[in-house]
Amino acid sequence: MRKNKDERISRIINAAVKVLAAKGYDNATIADISDAAGISRGLPHYYFKDKEDLVIKALETSTSEMIRSSVSRLDGESVEELIENITEIHKRNLQEHPTFYAFLFEMWSAGRRSKKIGSMFRQSQDDVVATLIKELEGSLKIASELTPEQIEALSRLIIALTDGTAFQLIIRPEKQSYEDALWQLFRKMLLALFDTNTISKNK
């Protein structure tokens, strides 16, 4: 029974991410999500109080899954290797999960109108930052040269760069033809962020 329940909830959440990415929070309905999940329209109400509750769970779950799948490949003994891994992970995520980024940006917008969604959005972003901080501290000698505040700042700037790239490619998918030039510059910008000499001068 528990397995069936978890599978139904997973179907609802996956459908919610797709519907919200396509229609937006204000336009999406529980009925739309139910239809996309291939379930009866009353079933989501059995598991979630309302649309806001469902959206919050979808944001929490989808972000956790993206973190889990990304961190499993995020390592590197050198800065160059780590940057290459970050780049390849981000490229893969954009190719395999474009809907997630559209959903994420919609959640940022919805979070400005809903305190509960906004709180979960901030928490999900903090979770991503905390995960990246942990990876940087554990896999690089660079960590010994920087303060905790600088490592956090570096993590937030990496996320800003990855999310910003995703946003640009989602709103202008035809720019994928610039992919080689884009990712070459992406790597160079990450290298600049990891320049400890520059960071240290700003202590």
Short mmCIF file of C-alpha atoms in Angstrom, two decimals, residues 15-111:
data_model
loop_
_atom_site.label_atom_id
_atom_site.label_comp_id
_atom_site.label_asym_id
_atom_site.label_seq_id
_atom_site.Cartn_x
_atom_site.Cartn_y
_atom_site.Cartn_z
CA ALA A 15 2.75 16.32 -13.41
CA ALA A 16 2.61 19.47 -11.28
CA VAL A 17 6.14 20.45 -12.32
CA LYS A 18 5.25 20.04 -16.01
CA VAL A 19 1.92 21.85 -15.80
CA LEU A 20 3.26 24.73 -13.73
CA ALA A 21 6.23 25.13 -16.07
CA ALA A 22 3.87 25.32 -19.04
CA LYS A 23 0.92 27.30 -17.65
CA GLY A 24 2.26 29.16 -14.63
CA TYR A 25 1.06 29.08 -11.04
CA ASP A 26 -1.96 31.35 -11.49
CA ASN A 27 -3.31 29.56 -14.56
CA ALA A 28 -2.62 25.96 -13.54
CA THR A 29 -5.41 24.10 -11.74
CA ILE A 30 -5.60 20.91 -9.72
CA ALA A 31 -7.73 19.51 -12.56
CA ASP A 32 -4.95 20.28 -15.08
CA ILE A 33 -2.41 18.50 -12.89
CA SER A 34 -4.72 15.52 -12.38
CA ASP A 35 -5.28 15.18 -16.12
CA ALA A 36 -1.55 15.38 -16.79
CA ALA A 37 -0.92 12.70 -14.16
CA GLY A 38 -3.66 10.47 -15.59
CA ILE A 39 -5.56 10.22 -12.30
CA SER A 40 -9.00 11.19 -11.06
CA ARG A 41 -9.42 14.89 -10.39
CA GLY A 42 -10.27 14.33 -6.76
CA LEU A 43 -7.17 12.28 -5.87
CA PRO A 44 -4.71 15.19 -5.32
CA HIS A 45 -7.07 16.60 -2.67
CA TYR A 46 -6.57 13.37 -0.73
CA TYR A 47 -2.83 14.02 -0.41
CA PHE A 48 -2.59 17.82 -0.48
CA LYS A 49 -4.61 20.55 1.23
CA ASP A 50 -4.74 22.82 -1.80
CA LYS A 51 -2.78 23.90 -4.87
CA GLU A 52 -0.32 25.90 -2.79
CA ASP A 53 0.45 22.87 -0.62
CA LEU A 54 0.98 20.73 -3.73
CA VAL A 55 3.24 23.33 -5.33
CA ILE A 56 5.39 23.62 -2.21
CA LYS A 57 5.85 19.84 -2.10
CA ALA A 58 6.66 19.78 -5.82
CA LEU A 59 9.31 22.47 -5.33
CA GLU A 60 10.85 20.69 -2.35
CA THR A 61 10.88 17.28 -4.02
CA SER A 62 12.09 18.33 -7.48
CA THR A 63 14.91 20.46 -6.05
CA SER A 64 16.06 17.62 -3.79
CA GLU A 65 16.10 15.23 -6.74
CA MET A 66 18.14 17.64 -8.86
CA ILE A 67 20.62 18.14 -6.03
CA ARG A 68 20.96 14.39 -5.54
CA SER A 69 21.53 13.62 -9.22
CA SER A 70 24.01 16.50 -9.64
CA VAL A 71 26.10 15.95 -6.52
CA SER A 72 26.77 12.34 -7.46
CA ARG A 73 28.97 13.68 -10.30
CA LEU A 74 30.30 16.80 -8.63
CA ASP A 75 33.88 16.16 -7.63
CA GLY A 76 37.36 16.95 -8.80
CA GLU A 77 40.89 16.95 -7.46
CA SER A 78 41.76 20.19 -9.26
CA VAL A 79 39.91 23.42 -9.98
CA GLU A 80 39.97 22.65 -13.70
CA GLU A 81 38.46 19.20 -13.17
CA LEU A 82 35.75 20.56 -10.89
CA ILE A 83 34.87 23.29 -13.38
CA GLU A 84 34.65 20.74 -16.18
CA ASN A 85 32.32 18.61 -14.03
CA ILE A 86 30.12 21.60 -13.13
CA THR A 87 29.87 22.50 -16.81
CA GLU A 88 29.01 18.98 -17.95
CA ILE A 89 26.45 18.52 -15.16
CA HIS A 90 24.75 21.79 -16.05
CA LYS A 91 24.69 20.95 -19.77
CA ARG A 92 23.21 17.54 -18.98
CA ASN A 93 20.58 19.00 -16.64
CA LEU A 94 19.51 21.55 -19.26
CA GLN A 95 19.21 18.86 -21.90
CA GLU A 96 17.42 16.30 -19.73
CA HIS A 97 15.37 18.55 -17.42
CA PRO A 98 14.49 21.82 -19.22
CA THR A 99 11.05 21.72 -17.62
CA PHE A 100 12.59 21.90 -14.15
CA TYR A 101 14.22 25.25 -14.86
CA ALA A 102 11.03 26.72 -16.31
CA PHE A 103 9.25 25.48 -13.18
CA LEU A 104 11.98 26.92 -10.94
CA PHE A 105 11.68 30.40 -12.46
CA GLU A 106 7.90 30.22 -12.13
CA MET A 107 8.33 29.35 -8.46
CA TRP A 108 10.50 32.43 -7.96
CA SER A 109 7.69 34.53 -9.40
CA ALA A 110 4.95 32.76 -7.42
CA GLY A 111 7.06 33.06 -4.28
#
